[in-house]
Coordinates of C-alpha atoms and ligand atoms in Angstrom, one line a residue:
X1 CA 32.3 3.9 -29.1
X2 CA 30.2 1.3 -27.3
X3 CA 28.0 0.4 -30.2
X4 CA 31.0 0.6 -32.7
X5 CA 32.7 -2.2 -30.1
X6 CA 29.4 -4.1 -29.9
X7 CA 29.2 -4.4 -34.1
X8 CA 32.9 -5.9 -34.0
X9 CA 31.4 -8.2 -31.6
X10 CA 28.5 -9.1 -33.7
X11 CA 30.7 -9.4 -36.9
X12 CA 33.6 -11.6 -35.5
X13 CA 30.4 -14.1 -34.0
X14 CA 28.9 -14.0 -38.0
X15 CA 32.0 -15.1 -39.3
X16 CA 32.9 -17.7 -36.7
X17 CA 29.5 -18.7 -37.1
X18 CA 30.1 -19.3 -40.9
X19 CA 27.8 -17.4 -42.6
X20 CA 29.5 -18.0 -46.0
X21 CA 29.0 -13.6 -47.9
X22 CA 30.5 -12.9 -44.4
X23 CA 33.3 -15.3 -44.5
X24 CA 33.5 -14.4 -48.1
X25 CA 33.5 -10.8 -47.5
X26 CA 36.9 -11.6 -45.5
X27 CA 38.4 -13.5 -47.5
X28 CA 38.2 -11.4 -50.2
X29 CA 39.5 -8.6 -48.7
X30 CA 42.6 -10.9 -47.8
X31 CA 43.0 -12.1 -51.6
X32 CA 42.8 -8.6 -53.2
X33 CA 45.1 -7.2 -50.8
X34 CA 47.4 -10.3 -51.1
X35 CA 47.0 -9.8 -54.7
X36 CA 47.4 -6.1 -55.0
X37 CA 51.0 -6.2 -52.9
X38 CA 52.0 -9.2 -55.9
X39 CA 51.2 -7.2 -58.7
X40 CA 53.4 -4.1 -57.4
X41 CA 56.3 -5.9 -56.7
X42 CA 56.1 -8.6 -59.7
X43 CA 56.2 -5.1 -61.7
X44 CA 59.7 -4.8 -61.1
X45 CA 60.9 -8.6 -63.2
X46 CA 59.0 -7.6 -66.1
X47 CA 60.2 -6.1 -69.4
X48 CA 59.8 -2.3 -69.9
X49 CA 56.0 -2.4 -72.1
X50 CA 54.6 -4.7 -69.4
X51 CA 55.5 -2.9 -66.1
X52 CA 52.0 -0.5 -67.4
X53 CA 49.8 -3.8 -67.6
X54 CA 51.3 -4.9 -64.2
X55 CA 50.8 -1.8 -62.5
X56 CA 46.8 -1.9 -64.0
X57 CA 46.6 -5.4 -62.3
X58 CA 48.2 -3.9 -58.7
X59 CA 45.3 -1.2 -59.0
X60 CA 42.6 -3.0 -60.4
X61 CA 42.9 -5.8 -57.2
X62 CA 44.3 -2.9 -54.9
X63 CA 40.7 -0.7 -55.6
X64 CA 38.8 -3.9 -55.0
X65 CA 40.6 -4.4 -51.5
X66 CA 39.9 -1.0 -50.4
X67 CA 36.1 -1.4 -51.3
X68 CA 35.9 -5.1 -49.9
X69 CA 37.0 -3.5 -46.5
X70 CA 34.1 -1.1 -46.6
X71 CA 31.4 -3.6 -47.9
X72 CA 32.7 -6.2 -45.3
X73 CA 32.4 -3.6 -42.4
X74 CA 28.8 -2.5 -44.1
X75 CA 27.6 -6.4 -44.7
X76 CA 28.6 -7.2 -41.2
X77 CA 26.6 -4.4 -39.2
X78 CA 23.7 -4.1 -41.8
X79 CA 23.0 -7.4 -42.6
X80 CA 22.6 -6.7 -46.6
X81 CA 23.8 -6.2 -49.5
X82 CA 26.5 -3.0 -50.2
X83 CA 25.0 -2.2 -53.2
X84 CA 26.6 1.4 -53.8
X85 CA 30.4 0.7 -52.7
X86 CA 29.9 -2.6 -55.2
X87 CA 29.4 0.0 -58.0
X88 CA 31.6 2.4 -57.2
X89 CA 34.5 -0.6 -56.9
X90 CA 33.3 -2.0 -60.9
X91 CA 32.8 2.0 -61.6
X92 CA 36.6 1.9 -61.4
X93 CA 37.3 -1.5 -62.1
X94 CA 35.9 -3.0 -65.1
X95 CA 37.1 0.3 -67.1
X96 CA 40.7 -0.6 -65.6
X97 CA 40.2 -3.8 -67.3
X98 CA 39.5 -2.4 -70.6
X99 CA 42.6 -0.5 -69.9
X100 CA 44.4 -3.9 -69.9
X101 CA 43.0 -5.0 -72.8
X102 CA 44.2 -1.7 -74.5
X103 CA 47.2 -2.2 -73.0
X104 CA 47.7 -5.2 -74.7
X105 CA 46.9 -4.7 -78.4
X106 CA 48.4 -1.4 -78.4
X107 CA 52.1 -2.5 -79.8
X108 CA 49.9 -4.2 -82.6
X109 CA 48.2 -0.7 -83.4
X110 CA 44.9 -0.2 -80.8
X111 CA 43.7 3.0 -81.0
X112 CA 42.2 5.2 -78.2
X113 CA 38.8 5.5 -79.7
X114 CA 38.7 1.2 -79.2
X115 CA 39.1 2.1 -75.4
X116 CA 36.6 4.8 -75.4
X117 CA 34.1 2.4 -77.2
X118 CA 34.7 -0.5 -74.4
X119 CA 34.8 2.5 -71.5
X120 CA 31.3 3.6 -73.0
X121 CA 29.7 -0.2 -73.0
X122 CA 31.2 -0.5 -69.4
X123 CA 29.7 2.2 -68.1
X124 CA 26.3 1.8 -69.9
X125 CA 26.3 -1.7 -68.4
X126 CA 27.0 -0.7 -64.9
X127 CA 24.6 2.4 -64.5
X128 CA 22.1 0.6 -65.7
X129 CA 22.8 -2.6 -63.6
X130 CA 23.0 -0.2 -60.8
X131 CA 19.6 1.7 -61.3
X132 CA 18.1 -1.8 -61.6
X133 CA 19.4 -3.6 -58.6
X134 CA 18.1 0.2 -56.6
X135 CA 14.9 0.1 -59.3
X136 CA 12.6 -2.2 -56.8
X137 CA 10.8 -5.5 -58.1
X138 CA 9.1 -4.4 -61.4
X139 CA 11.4 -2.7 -63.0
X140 CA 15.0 -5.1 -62.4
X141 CA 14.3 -7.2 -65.4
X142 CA 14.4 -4.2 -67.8
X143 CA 17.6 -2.5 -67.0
X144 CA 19.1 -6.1 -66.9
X145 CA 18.6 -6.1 -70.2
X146 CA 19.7 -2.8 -71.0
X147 CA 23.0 -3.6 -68.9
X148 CA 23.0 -6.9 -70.7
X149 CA 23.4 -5.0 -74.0
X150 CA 26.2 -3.2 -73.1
X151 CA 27.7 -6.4 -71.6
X152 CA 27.3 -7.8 -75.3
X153 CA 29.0 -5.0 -76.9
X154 CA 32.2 -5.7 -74.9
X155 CA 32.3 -9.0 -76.0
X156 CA 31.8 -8.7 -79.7
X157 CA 34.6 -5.6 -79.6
X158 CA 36.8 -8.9 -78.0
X159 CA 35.5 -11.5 -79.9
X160 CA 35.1 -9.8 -83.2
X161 CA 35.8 -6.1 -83.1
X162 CA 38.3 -3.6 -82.5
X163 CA 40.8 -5.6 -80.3
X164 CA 40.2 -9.5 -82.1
X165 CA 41.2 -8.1 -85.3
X166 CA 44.6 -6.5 -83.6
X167 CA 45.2 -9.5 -81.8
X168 CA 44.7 -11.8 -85.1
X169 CA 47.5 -9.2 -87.4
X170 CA 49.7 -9.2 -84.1
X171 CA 51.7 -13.0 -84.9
X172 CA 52.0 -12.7 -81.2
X173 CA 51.8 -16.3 -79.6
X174 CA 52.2 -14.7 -76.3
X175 CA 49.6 -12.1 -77.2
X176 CA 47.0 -14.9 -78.6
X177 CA 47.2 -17.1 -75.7
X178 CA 46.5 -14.5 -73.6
X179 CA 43.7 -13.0 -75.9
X180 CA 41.7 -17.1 -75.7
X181 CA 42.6 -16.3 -71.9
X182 CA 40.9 -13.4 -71.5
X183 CA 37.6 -14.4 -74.0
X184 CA 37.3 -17.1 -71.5
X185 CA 37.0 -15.0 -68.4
X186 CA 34.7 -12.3 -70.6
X187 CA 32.5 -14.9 -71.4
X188 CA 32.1 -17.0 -68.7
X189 CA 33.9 -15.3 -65.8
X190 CA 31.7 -12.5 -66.2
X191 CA 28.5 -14.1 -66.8
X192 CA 28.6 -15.0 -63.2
X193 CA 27.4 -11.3 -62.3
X194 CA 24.3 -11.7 -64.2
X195 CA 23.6 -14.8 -62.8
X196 CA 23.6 -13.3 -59.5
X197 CA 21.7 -10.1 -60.7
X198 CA 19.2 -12.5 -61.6
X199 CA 18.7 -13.6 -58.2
X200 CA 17.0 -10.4 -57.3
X201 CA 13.8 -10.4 -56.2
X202 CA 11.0 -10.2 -58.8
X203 CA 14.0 -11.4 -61.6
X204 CA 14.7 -14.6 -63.3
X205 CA 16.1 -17.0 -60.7
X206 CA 14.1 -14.9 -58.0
X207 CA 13.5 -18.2 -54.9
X208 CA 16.0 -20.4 -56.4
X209 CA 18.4 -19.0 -54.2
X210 CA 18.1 -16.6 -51.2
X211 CA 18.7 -13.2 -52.0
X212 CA 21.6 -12.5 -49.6
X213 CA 23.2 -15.2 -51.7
X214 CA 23.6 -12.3 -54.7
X215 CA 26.8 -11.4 -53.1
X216 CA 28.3 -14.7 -53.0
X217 CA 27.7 -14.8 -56.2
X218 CA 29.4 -11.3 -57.3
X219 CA 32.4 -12.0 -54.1
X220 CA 33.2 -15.4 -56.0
X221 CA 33.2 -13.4 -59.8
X222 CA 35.1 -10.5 -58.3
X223 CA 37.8 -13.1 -57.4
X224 CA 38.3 -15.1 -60.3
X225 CA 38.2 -12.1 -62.6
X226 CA 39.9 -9.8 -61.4
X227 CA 42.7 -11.8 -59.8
X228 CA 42.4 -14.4 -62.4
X229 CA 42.5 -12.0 -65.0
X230 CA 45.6 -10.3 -63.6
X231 CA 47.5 -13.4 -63.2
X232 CA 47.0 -14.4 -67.1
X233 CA 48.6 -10.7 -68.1
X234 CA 50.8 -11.6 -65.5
X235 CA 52.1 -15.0 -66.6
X236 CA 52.2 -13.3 -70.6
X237 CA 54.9 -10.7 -69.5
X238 CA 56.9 -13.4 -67.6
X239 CA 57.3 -15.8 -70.3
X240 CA 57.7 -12.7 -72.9
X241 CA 60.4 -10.9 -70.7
X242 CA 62.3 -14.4 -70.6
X243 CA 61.9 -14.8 -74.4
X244 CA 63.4 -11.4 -75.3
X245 CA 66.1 -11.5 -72.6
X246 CA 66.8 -15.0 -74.7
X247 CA 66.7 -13.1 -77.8
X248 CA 69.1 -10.0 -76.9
X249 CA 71.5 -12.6 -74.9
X250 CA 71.7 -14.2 -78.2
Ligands
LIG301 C1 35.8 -6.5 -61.2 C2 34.4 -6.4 -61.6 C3 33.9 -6.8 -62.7 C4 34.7 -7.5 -63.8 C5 32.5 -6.6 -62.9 C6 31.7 -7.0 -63.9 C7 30.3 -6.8 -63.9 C8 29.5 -7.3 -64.9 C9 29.9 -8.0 -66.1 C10 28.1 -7.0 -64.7 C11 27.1 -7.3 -65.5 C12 25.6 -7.1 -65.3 C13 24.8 -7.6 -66.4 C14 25.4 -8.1 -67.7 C15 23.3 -7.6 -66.3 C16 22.8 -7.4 -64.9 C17 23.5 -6.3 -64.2 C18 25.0 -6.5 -64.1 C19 25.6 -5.1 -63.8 C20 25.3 -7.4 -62.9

């Protein structure tokens, strides 16, 4: 009990003492939570065929705030990096967001097989990602470029596969702002995780940042995707529920 007391201790000084993964640790915790509790209850104004996307959001951002706890608690006695938990929380993330994108295309004809191809790439890209980051300094660089492939294969199913071509035959305006939306946080939102991969030592950008700094990295990318990319399917069924409650008034 005494030690337990003493790491609470330890952890409250880190964050008062601003070290910024700590402090970002927190705060992240606070936001998915925040955002989680949003999503749930925003699931109730929204037409019928969005309350499913909705509820994917609450999840997606509920998971993460479960698993931010953990690698809060972890970070603050330990000192580094919670490698494991971070996996597990993408493990069930990132396929939840290829869930959403299924979600969205599938009035305009997705099929299942498109999710299991996106659910594949994800998990090649995180088991690989995960191996490297545990792999040790010679090996990092290798599996970040398997990971990378896998990575690559989500965004031409977006960009040019499976789910562009259903978006394109949809006539959906609501459906095509949201599908630029979401390129934009595939492209660049997630290229922030490599980036911090990267930062590994014995990888790319090995020295030009410390290496606890990998997690502020992944903390920020964690927040801007998954709540950002929650918050675009969000703002889609809004203005689509007021359009057909227009429509049916009319
Ligand atoms: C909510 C969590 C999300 C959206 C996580 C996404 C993670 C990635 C896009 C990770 C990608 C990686 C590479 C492309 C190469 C290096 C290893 C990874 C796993 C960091």
């Amino acid at each position: 009990m005494k030690s337990l007391f003493l790491a609470d201790i330890v952890g409250l000084e880190k964050i008062v003492n601003s070290d910024p993964v700590a402090i970002t640790f927190f705060i992240g915790y606070m936001a998915m939570f925040a955002s989680a509790v949003f999503f749930f209850i925003e699931r109730g104004s929204v037409d019928g065929k969005w309350k499913a996307s909705l509820l994917v959001s609450g999840l997606i951002t509920g998971i993460a705030a479960v698993h931010y706890y953990y690698m809060r608690d972890f970070y603050l006695q330990t000192g580094t990096s919670p490698t494991a938990f971070r996996y597990v929380d993408w493990t069930l993330t990132v396929p939840l967001m290829c869930v959403e994108f299924y979600l969205l295309t599938k009035p305009f004809g997705a099929k299942g097989s498109t999710l299991f191809k996106l659910i594949v790439a994800a998990l090649v890209m995180l088991i690989t990602g995960y191996i490297g980051e545990t792999s040790g300094l010679d090996n990092n660089v290798m599996w970040g470029i398997f990971s990378t492939l896998g990575y690559l294969y989500i965004v031409y199913e977006v960009f040019a596969g499976d789910v562009a071509k259903l978006a394109k035959g949809s006539n959906s305006p609501a459906l095509n702002r949201a599908m630029f939306l979401l390129k934009i946080f595939i492209t660049l939102g997630w290229s922030i995780y490599p980036i911090g991969y990267m930062v590994l030592p014995g990888n790319l950008l090995s020295g030009a940042f410390e290496v606890s700094s990998i997690d502020l990295f992944y903390n920020l990318a964690d927040a801007i995707n998954k709540i950002g990319f929650g918050l675009v399917i969000y703002s889609v069924a809004i203005s689509e529920t007021a359009l057909s409650r227009k429509l049916a008034k009319a």
